[in-house]
Coordinates of C-alpha atoms in Angstrom, one line a residue:
M1 CA 16.6 -4.9 79.2
E2 CA 20.0 -3.3 79.7
T3 CA 21.4 -3.3 83.2
E4 CA 24.6 -2.4 85.0
S5 CA 24.6 -5.6 87.1
N6 CA 26.7 -8.5 86.1
S7 CA 24.8 -11.0 88.4
I8 CA 21.6 -13.0 87.9
R9 CA 19.6 -15.3 90.2
V10 CA 18.3 -18.4 88.6
T11 CA 15.6 -20.4 90.3
G12 CA 15.0 -24.0 89.1
W13 CA 12.4 -26.6 90.0
T14 CA 11.8 -30.0 88.7
K15 CA 10.7 -33.5 89.7
A16 CA 14.3 -34.4 90.1
T17 CA 16.1 -33.9 93.3
P18 CA 17.1 -30.3 94.2
S19 CA 20.8 -31.0 93.9
E20 CA 20.3 -32.5 90.5
A21 CA 18.5 -29.4 89.3
V22 CA 21.2 -27.1 90.7
E23 CA 23.9 -29.3 89.1
R24 CA 22.2 -29.1 85.7
L25 CA 21.9 -25.3 86.0
E26 CA 25.5 -24.9 87.0
A27 CA 26.7 -27.1 84.1
Y28 CA 24.6 -25.0 81.6
I29 CA 25.9 -21.7 82.9
K30 CA 29.5 -22.9 82.9
Q31 CA 29.2 -24.0 79.3
R32 CA 28.6 -20.3 78.5
G33 CA 32.2 -19.8 79.5
S34 CA 31.8 -16.3 81.0
C35 CA 30.8 -17.1 84.6
K36 CA 33.3 -15.9 87.1
G37 CA 31.6 -17.2 90.2
F38 CA 28.4 -18.5 91.7
Y39 CA 26.7 -19.3 95.0
R40 CA 24.3 -22.1 95.6
H41 CA 21.3 -21.7 97.9
F42 CA 20.1 -25.3 98.4
D43 CA 17.4 -24.3 100.9
S44 CA 15.7 -21.9 98.4
L45 CA 16.7 -23.8 95.3
Y46 CA 18.3 -20.9 93.5
M47 CA 21.8 -19.9 92.4
D48 CA 23.4 -16.6 92.0
F49 CA 25.7 -16.3 89.0
H50 CA 28.3 -13.5 88.6
F51 CA 29.5 -12.9 85.1
V52 CA 32.5 -11.0 83.6
S53 CA 30.2 -8.2 82.4
A54 CA 26.6 -6.9 82.6
E55 CA 26.2 -7.6 78.9
V56 CA 26.9 -11.3 79.4
A57 CA 24.5 -11.5 82.3
D58 CA 21.8 -9.9 80.1
Q59 CA 22.5 -12.4 77.3
V60 CA 22.3 -15.4 79.6
K61 CA 19.1 -14.1 81.3
A62 CA 17.5 -13.5 77.9
D63 CA 18.5 -17.0 76.8
L64 CA 17.1 -18.6 79.9
D65 CA 13.9 -16.5 79.6
R66 CA 13.4 -17.7 76.1
K67 CA 13.9 -21.4 77.0
R68 CA 11.8 -21.4 80.3
V69 CA 12.6 -25.1 80.5
L70 CA 16.3 -26.3 80.5
E71 CA 17.0 -30.0 80.4
G72 CA 13.7 -30.8 82.2
I73 CA 14.1 -28.0 84.7
N74 CA 11.7 -25.1 84.9
V75 CA 13.7 -22.0 85.3
K76 CA 13.0 -18.4 86.3
C77 CA 15.7 -15.8 86.1
I78 CA 16.1 -12.3 87.6
I79 CA 18.8 -9.7 87.5
I80 CA 20.2 -9.0 91.0
E81 CA 21.8 -5.7 91.6
G82 CA 25.4 -6.0 92.6
K83 CA 26.5 -4.4 95.8
N84 CA 28.8 -2.0 93.9
V85 CA 25.8 -0.8 91.9
Q86 CA 23.7 -0.3 95.0
K87 CA 26.6 1.5 96.8
R88 CA 27.2 3.8 93.7
N89 CA 23.5 4.6 93.5
E90 CA 23.4 5.5 97.2
L91 CA 26.5 7.7 96.9
E92 CA 25.1 9.4 93.8
A93 CA 21.9 10.2 95.7
K94 CA 23.8 11.7 98.6
M95 CA 26.1 13.6 96.3
K96 CA 23.1 15.0 94.4
K97 CA 21.5 16.2 97.6
Y98 CA 24.8 17.8 98.7
L99 CA 25.4 19.4 95.3
D100 CA 21.8 20.8 95.2
E101 CA 22.5 22.5 98.5
Q102 CA 25.6 24.4 97.1
S103 CA 25.1 27.9 96.0
K104 CA 25.9 29.0 92.4
V105 CA 28.9 30.9 93.7
D106 CA 30.3 27.7 95.4
Q107 CA 29.6 25.7 92.2
R108 CA 31.5 28.2 90.0
E109 CA 34.4 28.4 92.5
F110 CA 34.6 24.6 92.4
I111 CA 34.8 24.6 88.6
I112 CA 37.4 27.3 88.5
Q113 CA 39.6 25.6 91.1
L114 CA 39.3 22.3 89.2
R115 CA 40.1 24.0 85.9
S116 CA 43.2 25.6 87.3
M117 CA 44.3 22.3 88.8
I118 CA 43.9 20.6 85.4
L119 CA 45.9 23.3 83.6
E120 CA 48.7 23.4 86.2
H121 CA 48.9 19.7 87.2
P122 CA 47.3 17.6 84.5
Q123 CA 48.7 14.3 85.7
D124 CA 47.4 14.9 89.3
A125 CA 44.0 15.9 87.9
F126 CA 43.8 12.8 85.8
Q127 CA 44.7 10.6 88.8
L128 CA 42.1 12.4 91.0
L129 CA 39.4 11.9 88.4
Q130 CA 40.3 8.2 88.1
M131 CA 40.2 7.7 91.9
Y132 CA 37.0 9.7 92.3
P133 CA 34.7 9.4 89.3
Q134 CA 32.0 11.3 91.3
I135 CA 33.9 14.5 90.5
G136 CA 32.8 14.1 86.9
Y137 CA 29.2 13.7 88.1
A138 CA 29.6 16.9 90.2
I139 CA 30.9 18.8 87.2
N140 CA 28.1 17.6 85.0
H141 CA 25.5 18.5 87.6
F142 CA 27.0 22.0 88.1
M143 CA 27.2 22.7 84.4
Q144 CA 23.5 21.7 84.0
N145 CA 22.6 24.0 86.8
M146 CA 24.6 26.9 85.4
Q147 CA 22.8 26.6 82.1
K148 CA 19.4 27.0 83.7

């Protein structure tokens, strides 16, 4: 399952001590070489691993799901949504609501102003789009509405 999160939560249980199970899981994940950080939750016997990309997180999750048992440890793995993904989804929902409230005239005016800015000041427009990728979302939303 493709996801945009680069983090997974791995729960492990075994007859060994909790710290031993966590250490084995940590060693296994570190062998993968793409883990950029983790957090241990000894009370709940799980660890959150943060990888360099969502693809790596998906690969590790799939690998652990296939194995189910890793060096004597029963494992369960879930993708946890990163805070950035949650924040982006919330912002997109707010923006969609705001954009839906705009009239067709306002939407066209926005597109015209943005187009003139791109033609007159391409470098500024490029920097603006890099800083605020939501503008691309707004343009796409407006264009879809104009085609209806």
